[in-house]
Short mmCIF file of C-alpha atoms in Angstrom, two decimals:
data_model
loop_
_atom_site.label_atom_id
_atom_site.label_comp_id
_atom_site.label_asym_id
_atom_site.label_seq_id
_atom_site.Cartn_x
_atom_site.Cartn_y
_atom_site.Cartn_z
CA MET A 20 -31.14 2.41 -10.92
CA GLY A 21 -34.74 3.42 -11.66
CA GLU A 22 -35.41 4.14 -7.99
CA ALA A 23 -32.39 6.46 -7.80
CA VAL A 24 -33.51 8.33 -10.92
CA ASP A 25 -37.05 8.78 -9.59
CA ARG A 26 -35.73 9.85 -6.17
CA ALA A 27 -33.49 12.49 -7.74
CA HIS A 28 -36.41 13.75 -9.84
CA ARG A 29 -38.68 14.10 -6.81
CA ARG A 30 -36.00 16.07 -4.96
CA ALA A 31 -35.41 18.38 -7.93
CA GLU A 32 -39.15 19.00 -8.28
CA ALA A 33 -39.45 19.68 -4.54
CA VAL A 34 -36.74 22.35 -4.72
CA ALA A 35 -38.45 23.93 -7.75
CA GLY A 36 -41.89 23.91 -6.10
CA PHE A 37 -43.36 20.88 -7.91
CA PRO A 38 -43.81 22.55 -11.33
CA LEU A 39 -44.83 19.41 -13.24
CA LEU A 40 -47.46 18.47 -10.69
CA ARG A 41 -48.64 22.06 -10.53
CA GLY A 42 -49.46 21.94 -14.24
CA CYS A 43 -51.84 18.97 -13.86
CA PRO A 44 -55.47 20.21 -13.90
CA ALA A 45 -56.64 17.91 -11.12
CA THR A 46 -58.31 18.63 -7.79
CA ALA A 47 -56.37 15.78 -6.14
CA VAL A 48 -53.16 17.61 -7.06
CA GLN A 49 -54.59 20.92 -5.85
CA ARG A 50 -55.46 19.36 -2.48
CA TRP A 51 -51.93 17.93 -2.18
CA LEU A 52 -50.32 21.24 -3.15
CA ALA A 53 -52.46 23.22 -0.72
CA ARG A 54 -50.62 21.38 2.05
CA ALA A 55 -47.22 21.04 0.38
CA ASP A 56 -47.10 24.78 -0.30
CA LEU A 57 -47.05 25.40 3.47
CA LEU A 58 -43.68 23.63 3.79
CA GLU A 59 -40.24 25.19 3.86
CA GLU A 60 -37.70 23.97 1.28
CA ALA A 61 -36.05 21.56 3.74
CA GLN A 62 -39.44 20.07 4.54
CA ARG A 63 -40.27 19.74 0.84
CA LEU A 64 -37.07 17.75 0.39
CA GLU A 65 -38.03 15.64 3.39
CA LEU A 66 -41.43 15.05 1.78
CA ALA A 67 -39.77 13.94 -1.48
CA ASP A 68 -37.47 11.55 0.39
CA GLU A 69 -40.23 10.12 2.57
CA LEU A 70 -42.35 9.54 -0.52
CA SER A 71 -39.43 7.84 -2.31
CA ASP A 72 -38.90 5.61 0.72
CA LEU A 73 -42.58 4.66 0.65
CA VAL A 74 -42.60 3.89 -3.08
CA GLU A 75 -39.47 1.76 -2.82
CA ALA A 76 -40.89 -0.15 0.15
CA GLN A 77 -44.13 -0.82 -1.72
CA GLU A 78 -42.25 -2.00 -4.80
CA ALA A 79 -40.02 -4.29 -2.73
CA GLU A 80 -42.93 -5.99 -1.00
CA PRO A 81 -46.73 -5.61 -1.31
CA MET A 82 -48.08 -3.69 1.67
CA ALA A 83 -51.45 -4.24 3.33
CA GLN A 84 -53.57 -1.14 3.84
CA GLU A 85 -53.04 -1.14 7.61
CA ALA A 86 -49.27 -1.31 7.19
CA LEU A 87 -49.38 1.45 4.58
CA VAL A 88 -51.38 3.75 6.86
CA ALA A 89 -49.07 3.04 9.79
CA ARG A 90 -45.98 3.79 7.71
CA ILE A 91 -47.38 7.11 6.51
CA ALA A 92 -48.59 8.05 9.99
CA ALA A 93 -45.06 7.57 11.36
CA ARG A 94 -43.59 10.12 8.94
CA SER A 95 -44.76 13.55 9.95
CA VAL A 96 -44.27 15.56 6.74
CA LEU A 97 -45.70 12.88 4.48
CA ARG A 98 -48.62 12.39 6.88
CA ASP A 99 -49.41 16.10 6.95
CA VAL A 100 -49.39 16.47 3.16
CA ILE A 101 -51.37 13.32 2.43
CA GLY A 102 -53.71 14.18 5.28
CA ILE A 103 -54.25 10.58 6.26
CA GLY A 104 -57.05 10.16 8.75
CA ASP A 105 -58.04 13.83 8.58
CA ALA A 106 -61.39 15.16 7.50
CA PRO A 107 -60.74 16.75 4.10
CA GLU A 108 -60.46 20.53 4.23
CA ARG A 109 -62.73 22.41 1.86
CA TRP A 110 -60.92 24.70 -0.53
CA ALA A 111 -62.64 26.17 -3.59
CA ARG A 112 -59.67 25.04 -5.68
CA THR A 113 -60.45 21.40 -4.84
CA ILE A 114 -63.97 21.47 -6.31
CA PRO A 115 -64.05 19.90 -9.81
CA VAL A 116 -64.89 22.42 -12.50
CA LYS A 117 -68.04 20.62 -13.68
CA LEU A 118 -69.41 20.69 -10.14
CA MET A 119 -68.26 24.27 -9.56
CA ALA A 120 -69.96 25.43 -12.75
CA ARG A 121 -73.21 23.88 -11.57
CA LEU A 122 -72.85 25.39 -8.08
CA ILE A 123 -72.13 28.84 -9.51
CA GLU A 124 -75.26 28.62 -11.63
CA GLU A 125 -77.39 27.42 -8.71
CA GLN A 126 -76.02 29.99 -6.25
CA GLY A 127 -76.12 32.95 -8.64
CA GLY A 128 -72.35 33.37 -8.79
CA PHE A 129 -69.24 32.33 -6.91
CA GLU A 130 -70.06 34.65 -4.01
CA GLY A 131 -73.06 32.44 -3.29
CA VAL A 132 -70.88 29.32 -3.40
CA ALA A 133 -68.41 30.93 -1.00
CA ARG A 134 -71.23 31.75 1.42
CA LEU A 135 -72.68 28.24 1.11
CA PHE A 136 -69.40 26.54 2.03
CA GLN A 137 -68.03 29.36 4.24
CA LEU A 138 -65.03 29.92 1.99
CA ASN A 139 -62.92 33.03 2.43
CA GLY A 140 -59.38 34.24 1.98
CA ALA A 141 -57.03 31.67 0.49
CA LYS A 142 -59.75 29.02 0.62
CA ALA A 143 -61.82 31.00 -1.89
CA GLU A 144 -59.03 31.33 -4.45
CA PRO A 145 -59.39 29.61 -7.85
CA PRO A 146 -57.12 26.69 -8.80
CA ARG A 147 -54.35 28.65 -10.46
CA PRO A 148 -52.87 28.34 -13.08
CA HIS A 149 -55.86 26.41 -14.42
CA LEU A 150 -58.42 29.12 -13.62
CA GLU A 151 -57.36 32.68 -12.92
CA ARG A 152 -60.91 33.88 -12.27
CA TRP A 153 -64.12 32.04 -11.44
CA GLU A 154 -65.68 33.38 -14.64
CA GLU A 155 -63.44 30.87 -16.43
CA ALA A 156 -65.21 27.92 -14.76
CA VAL A 157 -66.71 26.68 -18.02
CA PRO A 158 -65.92 22.96 -18.39
CA VAL A 159 -64.85 21.83 -21.82
CA LYS A 160 -67.35 19.62 -23.65
CA PRO A 161 -66.46 15.89 -23.61
CA VAL A 162 -66.30 15.63 -27.41
CA ALA A 163 -63.87 18.55 -27.66
CA LEU A 164 -61.77 17.14 -24.83
CA ARG A 165 -61.44 13.71 -26.43
CA LYS A 166 -60.56 15.24 -29.80
CA ALA A 167 -57.92 17.53 -28.28
CA ALA A 168 -56.32 14.79 -26.16
CA VAL A 169 -56.01 12.41 -29.09
CA ALA A 170 -54.67 15.14 -31.36
CA ALA A 171 -52.04 16.16 -28.78
CA LEU A 172 -50.78 12.64 -28.07
CA VAL A 173 -50.87 11.30 -31.62
CA GLY A 174 -49.36 14.54 -32.86
CA ARG A 175 -46.42 14.12 -30.48
CA PHE A 176 -45.91 10.33 -30.39
CA GLY A 177 -47.58 9.12 -33.58
CA GLY A 178 -49.50 5.86 -33.60
CA GLU A 179 -53.23 5.31 -33.83
CA ALA A 180 -56.23 5.81 -31.60
CA LYS A 181 -59.21 3.49 -31.15
CA THR A 182 -62.32 4.35 -29.17
CA ASP A 183 -64.67 1.96 -27.41
CA GLY A 184 -67.33 3.74 -25.40
CA GLU A 185 -65.71 5.95 -22.76
CA LEU A 186 -62.22 4.50 -23.42
CA THR A 187 -59.82 5.72 -26.08
CA ARG A 188 -56.59 3.70 -26.48
CA ILE A 189 -53.59 5.15 -28.30
CA THR A 190 -50.83 2.78 -29.42
CA ALA A 191 -47.48 4.11 -30.59
CA VAL A 192 -44.09 2.54 -31.30
CA LEU A 193 -41.27 4.61 -29.78
CA PRO A 194 -37.53 4.15 -29.34
CA GLU A 195 -38.30 3.22 -25.70
CA GLY A 196 -40.73 0.50 -26.83
CA ARG A 197 -44.41 0.06 -27.60
CA MET A 198 -46.44 2.56 -25.61
CA VAL A 199 -50.16 2.21 -24.95
CA VAL A 200 -52.00 5.20 -23.51
CA ASP A 201 -55.49 4.71 -22.11
CA LEU A 202 -57.74 7.75 -21.84
CA LEU A 203 -61.05 7.39 -20.02
CA PHE A 204 -63.64 10.11 -20.54
CA ALA A 205 -66.98 10.84 -18.92
CA ALA A 206 -69.94 10.08 -21.14
CA PRO A 207 -72.25 13.04 -21.82
CA GLY A 208 -74.73 13.48 -19.01
CA ARG A 209 -72.80 11.17 -16.66
CA ALA A 210 -70.43 11.66 -13.71
CA VAL A 211 -70.95 15.12 -12.31
CA SER A 212 -67.23 15.73 -11.71
CA ARG A 213 -65.19 13.41 -13.92
CA GLN A 214 -63.62 14.65 -17.16
CA MET A 215 -60.60 12.53 -18.10
CA SER A 216 -58.25 10.03 -16.52
CA HIS A 217 -55.08 8.76 -18.15
CA ARG A 218 -52.42 6.08 -17.78
CA PHE A 219 -49.95 4.26 -19.98
CA PHE A 220 -47.80 1.16 -20.04
CA LEU A 221 -44.69 0.44 -22.03
CA ASP A 222 -43.47 -2.82 -23.56
CA ARG A 223 -39.70 -2.46 -23.81
CA PRO A 224 -37.74 -3.90 -26.74
CA ASP A 225 -36.24 -6.51 -24.37
CA GLY A 226 -39.73 -7.89 -23.67
CA THR A 227 -40.20 -6.44 -20.18
CA ARG A 228 -43.24 -4.33 -19.38
CA VAL A 229 -43.40 -1.13 -17.37
CA PRO A 230 -46.63 -1.52 -15.34
CA PRO A 231 -49.55 0.83 -16.01
CA GLY A 232 -49.11 4.26 -14.48
CA CYS A 233 -48.44 7.88 -15.29
CA TYR A 234 -46.50 10.84 -13.98
CA GLU A 235 -48.82 11.43 -11.03
CA THR A 236 -48.30 7.82 -9.94
CA MET A 237 -44.74 8.80 -8.98
CA TRP A 238 -46.25 10.98 -6.26
CA ARG A 239 -48.88 8.41 -5.30
CA LEU A 240 -51.60 10.61 -6.73
CA GLY A 241 -54.41 9.66 -9.06
CA ALA A 242 -54.51 10.82 -12.67
CA GLU A 243 -58.07 12.05 -12.94
CA TRP A 244 -58.10 15.52 -14.47
CA ASP A 245 -61.21 17.46 -13.51
CA LEU A 246 -60.23 21.13 -13.93
CA ILE A 247 -60.22 21.29 -17.73
CA THR A 248 -62.05 24.32 -19.09
CA GLU A 249 -62.74 25.74 -22.51
CA ARG A 250 -60.05 28.34 -21.84
CA ASN A 251 -57.29 26.05 -20.54
CA LEU A 252 -57.92 23.10 -22.89
CA ASP A 253 -54.91 23.65 -25.15
CA ARG A 254 -52.61 24.30 -22.21
CA SER A 255 -53.87 21.19 -20.43
CA MET A 256 -53.32 18.97 -23.45
CA ALA A 257 -49.81 20.38 -23.91
CA HIS A 258 -49.16 19.43 -20.28
CA LEU A 259 -50.53 15.94 -20.87
CA VAL A 260 -47.80 15.54 -23.50
CA ARG A 261 -45.23 17.10 -21.17
CA VAL A 262 -45.85 14.74 -18.24
CA THR A 263 -45.95 11.72 -20.57
CA GLU A 264 -42.58 12.79 -21.99
CA ALA A 265 -41.23 13.28 -18.47
CA ARG A 266 -42.25 9.83 -17.30
CA LEU A 267 -40.89 8.20 -20.47
CA ALA A 268 -37.58 10.01 -19.99
CA LEU A 269 -37.30 8.82 -16.40
CA ILE A 270 -38.10 5.24 -17.44
CA ALA A 271 -35.46 5.37 -20.17
CA GLU A 272 -32.86 6.86 -17.81
CA GLY A 273 -33.59 4.25 -15.16
#
């Protein structure tokens, strides 16, 4: 039942142009969308179905890396979007905001960055909707990010937050069960690109556990958010709540 629910969700998102993924401030998502946005609607549906087939196969039986690569390579749309085996294309929108801010400072503006990496046209565009202009490439400070993330999640789901170094764990009791959200932040002065990664697991009332994951996991994408700026902080945290709600709803429906 859960597989059918997730499959239907992927198809609906494909028809709509992947709105929930599009709201995730992550360069991994931007890279994926740069390729997915080239597809026609029928191909987007094919992508959703091929991805669902892959997820179901992986859940039915663990897959060695070689078998995984071979399976993806045999499915043309999925292969083209994931870009398996290809040298990664350089798009400005796939440069983490902390790194971009440093490059802009070093190169005297974005024009210098564009010249350095030979970016032009669509490849020089900012990662919309997260940055509309390169002047907005001001990464949020780690302390403000942690505070906003905790406030957004506890404000929506309740519970309590405990911090140990770079990890903040939020525990909340919901109708769906006991949810634990792990937020991992970059320590000040560390990790030139990382800002925040997130995942959660759910202990259902019947004693079963939903394995650790998040909304992006449904698309076989990582959940490291690295496009969070001072300007988009509130919007990003609202989206963190939104994708957590979406994944919980799909789990409950399945």
